[in-house]
XYZ file of C-alpha atoms in Angstrom:
606
model
C 0.000 0.000 0.000
C 1.381 3.469 -0.833
C 2.345 5.487 2.211
C -0.191 8.219 1.367
C -2.991 5.641 1.263
C -1.970 4.296 4.663
C -2.078 7.795 6.104
C -5.537 8.333 4.647
C -6.772 5.202 6.418
C -5.178 6.321 9.693
C -6.996 9.651 9.414
C -10.171 7.900 8.289
C -10.239 5.594 11.293
C -9.613 8.575 13.566
C -12.550 10.505 12.081
C -14.904 7.516 12.211
C -13.948 6.621 15.784
C -14.105 10.219 17.001
C -17.579 10.632 15.481
C -18.754 7.412 17.120
C -17.317 8.436 20.495
C -19.101 11.783 20.230
C -22.322 9.782 19.948
C -21.465 8.050 23.217
C -20.655 11.408 24.831
C -24.055 12.748 23.756
C -26.094 9.669 24.739
C -24.651 9.170 28.239
C -26.273 11.675 30.663
C -23.954 14.006 32.589
C -21.998 12.379 35.427
C -23.136 8.840 34.564
C -19.644 7.531 33.784
C -17.303 6.298 36.547
C -15.605 9.002 38.612
C -16.633 11.891 36.342
C -17.383 14.270 39.267
C -13.908 13.605 40.677
C -12.116 14.196 37.375
C -14.181 17.334 36.847
C -13.249 18.518 40.349
C -9.537 18.160 39.491
C -9.864 20.174 36.260
C -12.007 22.807 37.992
C -9.510 23.181 40.858
C -6.678 23.506 38.348
C -8.609 26.206 36.481
C -9.499 28.134 39.639
C -6.115 27.898 41.356
C -3.986 28.181 38.193
C -1.549 25.673 39.670
C -1.464 21.960 40.382
C -3.801 21.339 43.345
C -2.711 19.390 46.411
C -4.643 17.600 49.143
C -4.970 20.850 51.079
C -6.778 22.339 48.067
C -9.690 19.886 48.295
C -12.421 22.412 49.001
C -15.786 21.387 50.546
C -17.369 24.508 49.027
C -16.209 23.454 45.554
C -17.497 19.936 46.106
C -20.843 21.291 47.313
C -21.189 23.301 44.091
C -20.525 20.140 42.088
C -22.998 18.157 44.202
C -25.685 20.766 43.506
C -25.083 20.283 39.771
C -25.281 16.511 40.275
C -28.669 16.898 41.947
C -29.968 19.056 39.101
C -28.734 16.392 36.655
C -30.639 13.610 38.509
C -27.339 11.882 39.331
C -28.649 9.675 42.129
C -31.960 8.818 40.445
C -30.190 7.601 37.291
C -27.936 5.466 39.475
C -31.001 3.880 41.050
C -30.286 5.536 44.405
C -32.521 7.879 46.440
C -31.564 11.542 46.152
C -30.158 12.552 49.564
C -31.893 15.309 51.499
C -30.224 17.602 52.283
C -27.549 17.453 49.607
C -24.246 16.261 51.134
C -21.565 18.831 51.849
C -18.746 16.702 50.410
C -18.298 13.668 48.179
C -17.290 11.557 51.182
C -20.601 12.305 52.918
C -22.707 11.106 49.981
C -24.830 8.135 51.138
C -24.569 6.277 47.821
C -22.017 3.427 47.498
C -20.304 5.075 44.509
C -19.288 8.679 45.078
C -18.427 8.217 48.744
C -15.993 5.375 47.990
C -14.265 6.951 45.020
C -11.792 8.977 47.050
C -10.280 11.870 45.133
C -8.252 12.414 41.988
C -6.555 15.520 43.375
C -3.009 14.604 44.452
C -3.759 10.979 43.553
C -3.141 11.313 39.803
C -0.799 13.434 37.634
C -2.185 16.722 36.346
C -1.252 16.408 32.655
C -4.667 15.268 31.374
C -6.477 18.111 33.128
C -4.391 20.992 31.749
C -6.257 21.436 28.431
C -9.772 21.377 29.977
C -8.607 23.762 32.714
C -7.389 26.231 30.086
C -10.777 26.117 28.331
C -12.985 26.297 31.450
C -12.754 30.114 31.892
C -14.337 30.495 28.452
C -17.113 27.987 29.222
C -18.586 28.877 32.651
C -21.520 26.425 32.737
C -20.597 23.185 34.603
C -22.452 20.908 32.169
C -20.735 22.586 29.213
C -17.405 22.189 31.014
C -18.133 18.485 31.406
C -18.893 18.292 27.680
C -15.537 19.941 26.964
C -13.809 17.206 28.961
C -15.774 14.510 27.151
C -14.915 15.892 23.710
C -11.264 16.168 24.747
C -11.312 12.544 25.925
C -12.946 11.448 22.664
C -10.182 13.165 20.681
C -7.500 11.341 22.647
C -9.324 8.018 22.575
C -9.951 8.091 18.824
C -6.197 7.926 18.270
C -6.193 4.396 19.716
C -8.140 2.996 16.744
C -5.798 4.817 14.346
C -2.784 3.397 16.149
C -4.314 -0.089 16.034
C -4.572 0.203 12.251
C -1.053 1.657 11.942
C 0.468 -1.001 14.223
C -1.143 -3.922 12.397
C -0.231 -2.348 9.045
C 3.387 -2.056 10.186
C 3.406 -5.599 11.523
C 1.800 -7.195 8.464
C 2.439 -4.932 5.453
C 0.708 -7.290 3.047
C -2.379 -8.006 5.174
C -4.449 -4.828 5.034
C -7.634 -6.602 6.121
C -6.017 -7.553 9.442
C -5.241 -3.886 10.098
C -8.840 -2.886 9.420
C -10.198 -5.616 11.712
C -7.861 -4.481 14.519
C -8.994 -0.867 14.128
C -12.644 -1.926 13.931
C -12.325 -3.921 17.148
C -10.969 -0.894 19.034
C -13.427 1.560 17.494
C -16.529 -0.541 18.203
C -15.553 -2.031 21.574
C -18.492 -0.760 23.691
C -16.535 -0.099 26.874
C -13.809 1.713 24.940
C -16.451 4.003 23.457
C -18.121 4.550 26.829
C -14.956 5.256 28.836
C -13.177 6.914 25.922
C -15.895 9.563 25.670
C -16.187 10.279 29.405
C -14.380 12.846 31.539
C -11.612 10.513 32.653
C -7.828 10.586 32.473
C -7.942 7.002 31.182
C -8.158 8.610 27.729
C -4.625 9.993 27.978
C -2.941 6.792 29.159
C -4.865 4.730 26.602
C -3.616 6.988 23.812
C -0.048 6.791 25.120
C -0.264 3.003 25.404
C -1.418 2.809 21.779
C 1.434 5.063 20.673
C 3.895 2.885 22.593
C 2.682 -0.263 20.811
C 3.058 1.364 17.390
C 6.540 2.660 18.199
C 7.627 -0.783 19.412
C 6.577 -2.484 16.176
C 7.976 0.298 14.000
C 11.312 0.253 15.800
C 11.602 -3.537 15.665
C 10.810 -3.610 11.952
C 12.741 -0.546 10.720
C 15.512 -0.308 13.296
C 16.160 2.009 16.200
C 17.513 5.235 14.745
C 18.556 7.996 17.158
C 15.296 9.817 16.387
C 13.206 6.727 17.227
C 15.177 6.109 20.423
C 14.640 9.729 21.478
C 10.921 9.509 20.673
C 10.615 6.289 22.675
C 12.387 7.927 25.619
C 9.885 10.799 25.521
C 6.978 8.334 25.477
C 8.389 6.320 28.397
C 8.887 9.485 30.447
C 5.390 10.745 29.612
C 3.591 7.492 30.460
C 3.560 7.930 34.271
C 2.783 11.635 33.832
C -0.550 10.770 32.211
C -1.721 8.218 34.780
C -0.010 6.090 37.404
C -0.883 2.938 35.453
C 1.651 4.139 32.883
C 4.417 2.736 35.067
C 3.177 -0.782 34.316
C 3.948 -0.753 30.580
C 7.333 0.973 30.714
C 9.107 -2.457 30.744
C 7.743 -3.191 27.252
C 9.331 -0.048 25.816
C 12.544 -0.631 27.732
C 12.751 -4.212 26.471
C 12.193 -3.018 22.892
C 15.182 -0.688 23.179
C 17.400 -3.218 24.965
C 16.701 -6.183 22.654
C 18.848 -5.073 19.671
C 21.625 -3.956 21.991
C 21.756 -7.402 23.561
C 21.344 -9.499 20.397
C 23.607 -7.527 18.053
C 26.353 -6.429 20.390
C 29.758 -8.075 20.534
C 30.690 -10.106 23.577
C 32.649 -7.161 24.939
C 29.723 -4.805 24.367
C 27.340 -7.289 25.982
C 29.583 -7.432 29.011
C 29.571 -3.648 29.287
C 25.834 -3.572 28.743
C 25.378 -6.202 31.420
C 27.415 -4.137 33.847
C 25.400 -1.043 32.954
C 22.067 -2.785 33.444
C 23.318 -4.360 36.655
C 24.449 -1.007 38.040
C 21.139 0.598 37.076
C 19.159 -2.179 38.788
C 21.431 -1.931 41.822
C 20.845 1.824 41.981
C 17.066 1.380 41.732
C 17.181 -1.314 44.406
C 19.216 0.963 46.653
C 16.677 3.760 46.200
C 13.727 1.497 47.002
C 15.520 0.021 50.022
C 16.711 3.395 51.301
C 15.551 3.683 54.930
C 13.233 6.475 56.038
C 14.599 6.605 59.556
C 11.741 8.477 61.247
C 9.026 6.094 59.978
C 8.475 2.505 61.233
C 8.209 -0.273 58.667
C 4.772 -1.903 58.210
C 3.018 0.979 59.966
C 1.077 3.856 58.481
C 0.675 7.269 60.013
C -1.932 9.992 59.667
C -2.047 13.572 60.812
C -2.643 17.169 59.759
C 1.069 17.562 58.925
C 3.943 15.194 58.216
C 5.673 13.928 61.334
C 8.102 11.254 62.453
C 6.412 8.244 64.074
C 9.658 6.504 65.125
C 12.203 7.768 67.618
C 15.425 6.685 69.287
C 14.986 9.186 72.127
C 12.819 6.745 74.098
C 12.470 2.962 74.113
C 11.119 0.357 76.506
C 13.294 -2.347 74.963
C 15.724 -2.158 72.094
C 16.756 1.148 70.527
C 13.515 2.547 69.104
C 9.893 3.219 70.002
C 6.821 4.637 68.301
C 5.997 8.271 68.972
C 2.768 10.242 68.685
C 4.170 13.778 68.829
C 2.485 16.875 70.166
C 1.914 18.795 66.926
C 0.252 21.745 68.603
C -2.833 21.226 66.418
C -6.405 20.165 67.305
C -6.315 17.048 65.122
C -4.241 14.355 66.867
C -1.738 12.189 64.990
C -2.244 8.443 64.823
C -0.439 5.322 63.671
C -2.005 2.176 62.267
C -1.116 -1.318 61.127
C -3.567 -3.325 59.025
C -3.325 -7.064 58.531
C -3.720 -8.679 55.104
C -7.383 -9.304 54.386
C -6.686 -13.017 53.984
C -5.544 -13.069 57.619
C -8.590 -11.032 58.671
C -10.886 -13.674 57.174
C -8.911 -16.395 58.938
C -9.386 -14.620 62.290
C -13.179 -14.349 62.056
C -14.791 -15.528 65.276
C -11.435 -15.673 67.101
C -10.404 -13.696 70.160
C -7.348 -11.471 69.828
C -5.409 -9.601 72.488
C -3.579 -6.339 71.888
C -0.680 -5.692 74.266
C 1.719 -2.749 74.408
C 3.835 -0.557 76.663
C 3.245 3.194 76.782
C 4.507 6.351 78.468
C 4.052 10.088 77.913
C 5.963 13.282 78.551
C 3.227 14.096 81.089
C -0.053 12.346 81.953
C -2.586 12.072 79.131
C -4.938 9.569 77.473
C -4.132 7.153 74.656
C -6.961 6.191 72.293
C -6.647 2.552 71.180
C -8.783 0.833 68.548
C -9.033 -2.744 67.297
C -11.077 -2.362 64.132
C -12.624 -5.365 62.351
C -14.747 -3.290 59.978
C -17.964 -4.301 61.785
C -17.855 -3.288 65.455
C -14.570 -1.625 66.451
C -13.419 -1.998 70.045
C -12.110 1.287 71.443
C -10.513 2.168 74.754
C -8.985 5.200 76.450
C -5.808 4.193 78.275
C -4.366 6.508 80.961
C -0.687 7.079 80.215
C 1.763 8.299 82.838
C 5.403 9.353 82.687
C 6.512 5.780 83.409
C 6.492 2.826 81.022
C 3.377 0.805 81.809
C 1.832 -2.176 80.042
C -1.801 -2.464 78.976
C -3.866 -5.008 77.070
C -7.229 -5.103 75.271
C -9.089 -8.189 74.082
C -11.687 -8.474 71.352
C -13.586 -11.201 69.529
C -13.283 -10.603 65.804
C -16.669 -10.501 64.100
C -17.719 -13.407 61.910
C -18.289 -10.841 59.134
C -14.987 -9.014 59.645
C -13.714 -7.229 56.547
C -10.408 -6.136 58.044
C -8.315 -6.240 61.192
C -6.243 -3.236 62.125
C -4.924 -1.574 65.262
C -4.897 2.202 65.643
C -3.184 4.371 68.252
C -3.886 8.080 68.712
C -4.175 10.647 71.466
C -7.605 10.931 73.050
C -9.557 13.787 71.485
C -10.241 15.493 74.812
C -6.893 14.553 76.345
C -4.124 17.065 76.997
C -1.803 17.304 73.948
C 1.263 15.405 75.077
C 3.935 13.380 73.325
C 3.161 9.663 73.699
C 5.593 6.764 73.239
C 4.682 3.135 72.487
C 6.810 0.001 72.368
C 6.610 -3.802 72.282
C 3.208 -3.853 70.572
C 1.669 -7.247 69.768
C -1.674 -8.610 68.582
C -1.970 -12.277 69.489
C -4.549 -14.781 68.335
C -4.573 -18.375 67.094
C -1.342 -18.891 68.998
C 0.820 -16.250 67.277
C 1.580 -12.549 67.092
C 0.204 -11.038 63.881
C 1.824 -7.616 64.002
C 5.102 -6.881 62.251
C 7.757 -4.551 63.680
C 5.940 -4.113 66.976
C 9.026 -2.540 68.549
C 9.701 -0.034 65.743
C 13.216 -1.405 65.320
C 12.892 -1.583 61.517
C 12.694 1.651 59.544
C 10.330 2.018 56.612
C 11.951 1.703 53.196
C 11.390 4.251 50.449
C 9.793 1.584 48.257
C 7.185 0.806 50.921
C 6.218 4.449 51.177
C 6.169 4.814 47.381
C 3.822 1.836 47.001
C 1.465 3.187 49.661
C 1.521 6.893 48.781
C 1.832 6.798 44.976
C 0.390 3.442 43.949
C -2.176 3.397 46.795
C -1.345 -0.200 47.650
C -1.984 -1.247 51.262
C 1.170 -1.360 53.405
C 0.715 -5.130 53.825
C 0.500 -5.773 50.053
C 3.829 -7.621 49.696
C 3.139 -9.559 52.896
C -0.240 -10.588 51.492
C 1.362 -12.016 48.337
C 3.314 -14.510 50.450
C 0.574 -15.272 52.974
C -0.635 -18.897 52.512
C -4.189 -17.854 53.394
C -4.180 -15.721 50.233
C -4.229 -18.920 48.178
C -6.691 -21.130 50.012
C -9.650 -22.593 48.135
C -12.009 -19.756 49.045
C -9.482 -17.167 47.875
C -8.857 -18.973 44.579
C -12.597 -19.143 43.907
C -12.854 -15.434 44.588
C -9.997 -14.675 42.184
C -11.682 -16.689 39.427
C -14.871 -14.688 39.982
C -12.940 -11.407 39.969
C -11.199 -12.308 36.709
C -14.508 -13.258 35.089
C -16.080 -9.953 36.167
C -12.997 -8.076 34.969
C -13.353 -9.693 31.555
C -17.027 -8.772 31.397
C -16.326 -5.182 32.451
C -13.597 -4.953 29.823
C -16.173 -5.453 27.086
C -19.249 -3.681 28.408
C -20.641 -2.444 31.727
C -22.061 1.048 31.689
C -23.111 3.658 34.235
C -20.937 3.384 37.320
C -20.436 -0.282 36.373
C -24.109 -0.770 37.193
C -25.531 -1.368 33.715
C -24.211 -4.662 32.295
C -25.226 -6.608 29.227
C -27.413 -9.718 29.568
C -25.466 -12.724 30.863
C -25.843 -14.621 27.583
C -24.099 -11.765 25.740
C -20.958 -12.276 27.813
C -21.061 -15.958 26.918
C -21.054 -15.071 23.222
C -18.200 -12.614 23.805
C -16.179 -15.309 25.578
C -16.763 -17.661 22.640
C -15.420 -15.089 20.165
C -12.284 -14.677 22.274
C -11.795 -18.436 22.468
C -12.075 -18.626 18.684
C -9.607 -15.751 18.260
C -7.050 -17.366 20.564
C -7.524 -20.767 18.906
C -7.075 -19.163 15.500
C -3.449 -18.350 16.279
C -2.709 -22.063 15.807
C -3.255 -21.468 12.094
C -1.670 -18.012 11.891
C 1.875 -19.159 11.170
C 2.188 -16.754 8.264
C 1.699 -13.861 10.685
C 4.945 -14.613 12.504
C 7.010 -16.048 9.683
C 9.743 -13.409 10.008
C 12.016 -13.231 13.075
C 11.300 -9.517 13.506
C 7.563 -10.258 13.577
C 8.081 -12.781 16.362
C 10.088 -10.213 18.318
C 7.436 -7.546 17.809
C 4.626 -9.888 18.842
C 6.585 -10.933 21.935
C 7.020 -7.291 22.959
C 3.331 -6.562 22.399
C 2.517 -9.614 24.519
C 4.826 -8.194 27.202
C 2.925 -4.892 27.136
C -0.386 -6.712 27.572
C 1.083 -9.027 30.217
C 2.383 -6.075 32.238
C -1.093 -4.548 32.303
C -2.696 -7.846 33.318
C -0.179 -8.210 36.158
C -0.666 -4.606 37.275
C -4.437 -4.919 37.643
C -4.667 -8.523 38.863
C -1.859 -8.685 41.449
C -3.487 -6.102 43.780
C -6.473 -8.433 44.272
C -4.245 -11.105 45.864
C -4.974 -11.365 49.563
C -7.851 -8.894 49.656
C -11.386 -8.189 48.500
C -10.609 -5.906 45.560
C -12.405 -6.140 42.238
C -10.179 -5.066 39.304
C -11.809 -3.066 36.542
C -11.524 -4.196 32.940
C -10.966 -0.646 31.688
C -7.596 -0.644 33.440
C -6.420 -2.951 30.633
C -7.063 -0.295 27.994
C -3.425 0.930 27.849
C -2.879 -2.446 26.137
C -5.823 -2.109 23.727
C -3.607 -2.169 20.633
C -1.753 -5.390 21.597
C -5.111 -6.984 22.404
C -6.530 -5.768 19.078
C -3.550 -7.365 17.322
C -4.310 -10.613 19.145
C -7.997 -10.471 18.215
C -7.462 -9.628 14.540
C -4.543 -12.026 14.100
C -6.511 -14.935 15.550
C -9.407 -14.392 13.168
C -6.963 -13.999 10.273
C -5.572 -17.402 11.253
C -9.019 -18.912 10.716
C -9.099 -17.239 7.315
C -5.800 -18.903 6.411
C -6.988 -22.250 7.760
C -10.275 -22.157 5.833
C -8.783 -20.366 2.815
C -11.568 -17.828 3.062
C -10.736 -14.374 1.747
C -13.733 -12.802 3.488
C -12.741 -14.100 6.913
C -13.176 -10.567 8.305
C -16.987 -10.696 7.992
C -17.668 -12.631 11.277
C -15.462 -10.493 13.586
C -16.542 -7.194 12.031
C -20.199 -8.235 11.987
C -19.983 -9.320 15.611
C -18.463 -5.992 16.714
C -21.130 -4.024 14.827
C -23.893 -6.107 16.431
C -22.322 -5.800 19.887
C -21.921 -2.048 19.594
C -25.439 -1.436 18.290
C -26.873 -3.833 20.862
C -25.093 -2.043 23.702
C -26.342 1.374 22.657
C -29.779 0.460 21.342
C -30.565 -2.454 23.628
C -29.122 -1.345 26.972
C -27.908 2.250 27.252
C -30.559 4.232 25.358
C -33.553 2.248 26.730
C -32.309 2.600 30.303
C -31.615 6.326 30.244
C -34.389 7.488 27.915
C -37.211 4.951 28.112
C -37.374 4.117 31.795
C -35.283 0.942 31.887
C -33.627 -1.718 29.751
C -35.750 -3.657 27.278
């Protein structure tokens, strides 16, 4: 195909996909896509403050303005929830199970996606129009994914134009991609960057890594985590694409130098992640109005260190907490546990102690004197416990004094379940990074190696989570409250099985060594995303969302189209593209006309 013709198709797929996504943006009522109020809040704060907002910039007055717009837009009624009276003051106070649990995007995600909407907002004062601006902006970004799917498949299989069109069609008509891709959500930016990464990988593998391509790849890899935190997950695919030719084509001497370079880089990264944060205890979290050290060597009952709850001179007291892996919490249901610790204070005060099982927390106020004294609290963990954690803070009405704790234990089932109960181990930078940036629980790594995380009940739960993730990947609208009929997911699963099976007959699609390398790197990109969204469910009740796989949409589109092309080769059928394209058209029209439009405009699904 002439290069100009290929460009025309890239532009054509962009125009078609963008137009289709605009239809989604128009059909879906305001605020009826996941987390839209939170993403809008971020862009609005950026526009009002004219700088990147931080946690301290989360404004209840701003949230109340947004909540008033949500009420006028029938937000709760369309979710099937009663409209609260009076309207909540903040998102966290909303009684529905959606908005109140969504947290915040401010300080939780990079600001890059929100810059363009924030620049436009002053010219568009109406909140609904501002939301439409964000949706159109998302649709523009998301439409590039279909174009990149076509370009990537065209680069990978220059003589198989039909495969490229099927890959682009799959992305363009995937219902969930249209729904999320046209909503106010920073997923649009990371999905576009993931698609660009896939195309650059295939292009570099096929045509060679010129200095310009290496520089462009470096820019993409740097930009990925600036669009959304999930971008970190697919950086290894780009790094492997750059390293592969260096390793395979270098001389033995060059390989040795490269090995030393990679080894030193990994050693440096390891050193950074293992760097101790001396004033913070490992395995413990801390909360407070300002940052403070929760570990001290100035006082200790035994050993060299103790925990400290400092006097910050502020009304809100500091507190420290350790949560157990959820697999352990389930194991402890119905069991009695005993919390023991030693405490002292600079002068007499009260220590507030909590054993929280997520059902009926046990709380106690412990008098603390200037001498080290032991105390203990017992509790029977509820049979419906969702968590087990211990929390220490100063009593709210107690005099503000510095409190020290040491030799803390939580015993049950014949063992102590707390880690680092004497504060002897300092927190590592990597632990803080995982908790603060990736929002993983402090016990995440511990949960991966906990045997209870892999018992029969846990494995059954993981299978269910994966099945729901697959269903949500294809179609589940509203705030993941408006799925397709069950039988539709069965048909979808069958099409995927056929696509995967078709790769048995797709030998011509990986005949060249460079094609095998490119496909392996695309598989790595998809595998990294699968690992990133599935690993956090290990050891806890956490349902991954299928849309988190969208940064790997292009590799998955290549897998879908290539599998169906394999069936075409096996059956020697030149029109092999009719079943997959026909299925995607039917699925897309069925989602809009059979589920979304009837629910929002005709009083419920047909």
